[in-house]
Amino acid sequence: MDRDEIVFEQYYEDVYRFLRALTRDRDLAEELTQETFLRAIRSVDTYRGEGEFRVWLCSIAKNLFYSQMKKQKKSIPVAEEDFPEGENQEKSLIDRITDRETAMEIYRALHRLRDPYKEVFALRVFGELSFREIGVLFEKSEHWACVTYHRARQMILREVRGGESDEKRV
C-alpha cells in the first residue's frame, strides 16, 4: 500500500460521514469524498502540518460542498425511504414530515448564518470535530471555537423558534 492509499483508508469514513451529514445524499457525499482526496493528493504540499490532517481534509470537503451548493442552488433531496409503506404509514409519514420540516428549518437557519458561525456549527455537528480542532482550523483558540459554536446554536434556535437574532449582524 502506498502513502495515498493509507491516508484514504485512515480518513475515508470521517470525511464521508461529514459530507453525508452536509449533503444528505449518499451519491453526492461519495462523489465529494472522492474529490476531497483527489484535491488533497494534488495539494498535499500546502498542508503545513500545524493541525490534525483530518481537520485539513474536512476543510477541503467543506469548501467542495459549498462550491457544489452554489453551482446547483438546490435544496436537500428527499430520499424514497423517508416515505414508508405499511399499516402505520400515515402516522409514520406525518412524524417524518414533521421531523423533516424541523430539520429543514434548522438547515435553512444554519445556511442563513454568516461565517464563521455557519462553518463552526457544521464542523462541530456534522464533522464531529472537537473545539480544539476547530480552533486549529481557523487559527484561533479552543475557547473561540466553543463560544462561536454556542452563539451559532443560539442564533439557529432563535430563528427556528421565530425570534430575530441581533447576533446575526455580528
Short mmCIF file of C-alpha atoms in Angstrom, two decimals:
data_model
loop_
_atom_site.label_atom_id
_atom_site.label_comp_id
_atom_site.label_asym_id
_atom_site.label_seq_id
_atom_site.Cartn_x
_atom_site.Cartn_y
_atom_site.Cartn_z
CA MET A 1 0.00 0.00 0.00
CA ASP A 2 1.36 3.42 -0.87
CA ARG A 3 1.02 6.58 1.24
CA ASP A 4 -2.10 7.84 -0.57
CA GLU A 5 -3.93 4.54 -0.06
CA ILE A 6 -3.06 4.54 3.64
CA VAL A 7 -4.38 8.10 4.04
CA PHE A 8 -7.54 7.18 2.13
CA GLU A 9 -8.14 4.11 4.31
CA GLN A 10 -7.48 6.01 7.52
CA TYR A 11 -9.64 9.09 6.86
CA TYR A 12 -12.28 7.99 4.35
CA GLU A 13 -15.03 7.30 6.92
CA ASP A 14 -14.53 10.63 8.71
CA VAL A 15 -14.71 12.66 5.51
CA TYR A 16 -17.61 10.65 4.09
CA ARG A 17 -19.63 10.94 7.33
CA PHE A 18 -19.02 14.68 7.41
CA LEU A 19 -20.14 15.12 3.79
CA ARG A 20 -23.07 12.72 4.18
CA ALA A 21 -24.39 14.86 7.02
CA LEU A 22 -23.94 18.04 5.00
CA THR A 23 -25.36 16.77 1.71
CA ARG A 24 -27.95 14.26 2.94
CA ASP A 25 -27.28 12.50 -0.35
CA ARG A 26 -25.23 9.29 -0.49
CA ASP A 27 -24.13 9.67 -4.10
CA LEU A 28 -23.14 13.31 -3.75
CA ALA A 29 -21.31 12.58 -0.49
CA GLU A 30 -19.41 9.77 -2.19
CA GLU A 31 -18.54 11.98 -5.15
CA LEU A 32 -17.38 14.85 -2.94
CA THR A 33 -15.39 12.46 -0.74
CA GLN A 34 -13.51 11.18 -3.78
CA GLU A 35 -12.91 14.74 -4.97
CA THR A 36 -11.69 15.72 -1.49
CA PHE A 37 -9.00 13.05 -1.57
CA LEU A 38 -8.00 13.92 -5.14
CA ARG A 39 -7.56 17.57 -4.18
CA ALA A 40 -5.70 16.62 -1.03
CA ILE A 41 -3.27 14.47 -3.02
CA ARG A 42 -2.71 17.28 -5.53
CA SER A 43 -2.15 19.92 -2.87
CA VAL A 44 -0.53 17.95 -0.05
CA ASP A 45 2.43 20.36 -0.29
CA THR A 46 0.17 23.14 1.05
CA TYR A 47 -0.57 21.21 4.25
CA ARG A 48 1.51 22.98 6.88
CA GLY A 49 1.34 20.21 9.45
CA GLU A 50 0.15 22.61 12.14
CA GLY A 51 -3.18 20.93 12.76
CA GLU A 52 -4.61 17.49 12.52
CA PHE A 53 -4.64 16.09 8.98
CA ARG A 54 -8.32 15.11 9.37
CA VAL A 55 -9.18 18.77 10.03
CA TRP A 56 -7.39 19.80 6.85
CA LEU A 57 -9.31 17.17 4.86
CA CYS A 58 -12.62 18.34 6.35
CA SER A 59 -11.85 21.91 5.34
CA ILE A 60 -11.30 20.75 1.76
CA ALA A 61 -14.55 18.76 1.92
CA LYS A 62 -16.44 21.74 3.35
CA ASN A 63 -15.21 24.02 0.58
CA LEU A 64 -16.18 21.47 -2.07
CA PHE A 65 -19.65 21.18 -0.51
CA TYR A 66 -20.18 24.95 -0.53
CA SER A 67 -18.97 25.16 -4.13
CA GLN A 68 -21.36 22.37 -5.12
CA MET A 69 -24.31 24.07 -3.42
CA LYS A 70 -23.53 27.37 -5.12
CA LYS A 71 -23.33 25.64 -8.50
CA GLN A 72 -26.53 23.68 -8.10
CA LYS A 73 -28.51 26.11 -5.94
CA LYS A 74 -30.69 23.23 -4.88
CA SER A 75 -32.27 22.10 -1.66
CA ILE A 76 -31.70 18.91 0.28
CA PRO A 77 -33.04 15.92 -1.65
CA VAL A 78 -35.76 13.76 -0.12
CA ALA A 79 -34.96 10.06 -0.14
CA GLU A 80 -37.61 7.48 -1.02
CA GLU A 81 -37.09 5.68 2.30
CA ASP A 82 -38.48 8.77 4.01
CA PHE A 83 -41.92 7.65 2.85
CA PRO A 84 -42.59 4.13 4.20
CA GLU A 85 -45.44 1.82 3.28
CA GLY A 86 -47.47 -0.30 5.69
CA GLU A 87 -50.05 -0.16 8.50
CA ASN A 88 -48.63 2.86 10.27
CA GLN A 89 -47.82 4.61 7.04
CA GLU A 90 -49.93 7.69 7.73
CA LYS A 91 -48.69 8.24 11.30
CA SER A 92 -45.13 7.45 10.31
CA LEU A 93 -45.38 9.76 7.31
CA ILE A 94 -46.74 12.62 9.46
CA ASP A 95 -43.96 12.09 12.02
CA ARG A 96 -41.34 12.02 9.30
CA ILE A 97 -42.74 15.11 7.58
CA THR A 98 -42.76 16.96 10.90
CA ASP A 99 -39.21 15.84 11.60
CA ARG A 100 -38.20 16.71 8.04
CA GLU A 101 -39.78 20.17 8.35
CA THR A 102 -37.94 20.81 11.60
CA ALA A 103 -34.69 19.59 10.07
CA MET A 104 -35.26 21.82 7.04
CA GLU A 105 -35.92 24.83 9.28
CA ILE A 106 -32.67 24.16 11.11
CA TYR A 107 -30.83 23.61 7.83
CA ARG A 108 -32.19 26.87 6.39
CA ALA A 109 -31.35 28.76 9.58
CA LEU A 110 -27.84 27.32 9.52
CA HIS A 111 -27.25 28.39 5.95
CA ARG A 112 -28.50 31.91 6.67
CA LEU A 113 -25.79 32.34 9.29
CA ARG A 114 -22.69 34.29 8.38
CA ASP A 115 -19.28 32.73 8.52
CA PRO A 116 -17.63 31.74 10.81
CA TYR A 117 -20.80 30.75 12.68
CA LYS A 118 -22.07 28.55 9.87
CA GLU A 119 -18.76 26.79 9.38
CA VAL A 120 -18.03 26.24 13.07
CA PHE A 121 -21.51 24.82 13.69
CA ALA A 122 -21.26 22.47 10.69
CA LEU A 123 -17.78 21.29 11.62
CA ARG A 124 -18.84 20.60 15.22
CA VAL A 125 -22.18 18.93 14.48
CA PHE A 126 -21.63 17.25 11.12
CA GLY A 127 -17.88 16.86 11.14
CA GLU A 128 -17.77 15.88 14.80
CA LEU A 129 -14.61 17.93 15.30
CA SER A 130 -13.55 18.99 18.77
CA PHE A 131 -13.40 22.66 19.69
CA ARG A 132 -9.61 22.34 19.75
CA GLU A 133 -9.59 21.01 16.17
CA ILE A 134 -11.95 23.75 15.00
CA GLY A 135 -9.75 26.36 16.66
CA VAL A 136 -6.72 24.99 14.84
CA LEU A 137 -8.58 25.01 11.53
CA PHE A 138 -9.44 28.70 11.95
CA GLU A 139 -6.10 29.57 13.57
CA LYS A 140 -7.98 30.65 16.70
CA SER A 141 -8.24 29.37 20.26
CA GLU A 142 -10.29 26.45 21.51
CA HIS A 143 -12.30 28.96 23.57
CA TRP A 144 -13.08 30.99 20.43
CA ALA A 145 -14.40 27.86 18.72
CA CYS A 146 -16.58 26.98 21.72
CA VAL A 147 -18.03 30.50 22.01
CA THR A 148 -18.63 30.74 18.25
CA TYR A 149 -20.40 27.36 18.22
CA HIS A 150 -22.68 28.32 21.12
CA ARG A 151 -23.52 31.67 19.53
CA ALA A 152 -24.37 29.91 16.26
CA ARG A 153 -26.53 27.42 18.14
CA GLN A 154 -28.41 30.27 19.86
CA MET A 155 -28.95 32.08 16.55
CA ILE A 156 -30.36 28.92 14.98
CA LEU A 157 -32.66 28.26 17.95
CA ARG A 158 -33.96 31.83 17.90
CA GLU A 159 -34.66 31.69 14.19
CA VAL A 160 -36.35 28.29 14.33
CA ARG A 161 -38.48 29.47 17.26
CA GLY A 162 -39.46 32.56 15.28
CA GLY A 163 -37.39 35.20 17.07
CA GLU A 164 -34.95 37.53 15.43
CA SER A 165 -31.36 37.35 16.50
CA ASP A 166 -29.33 40.52 16.83
CA GLU A 167 -26.17 38.41 16.80
CA LYS A 168 -26.64 37.67 13.08
CA ARG A 169 -25.20 41.05 12.30
CA VAL A 170 -22.01 40.36 14.27
#
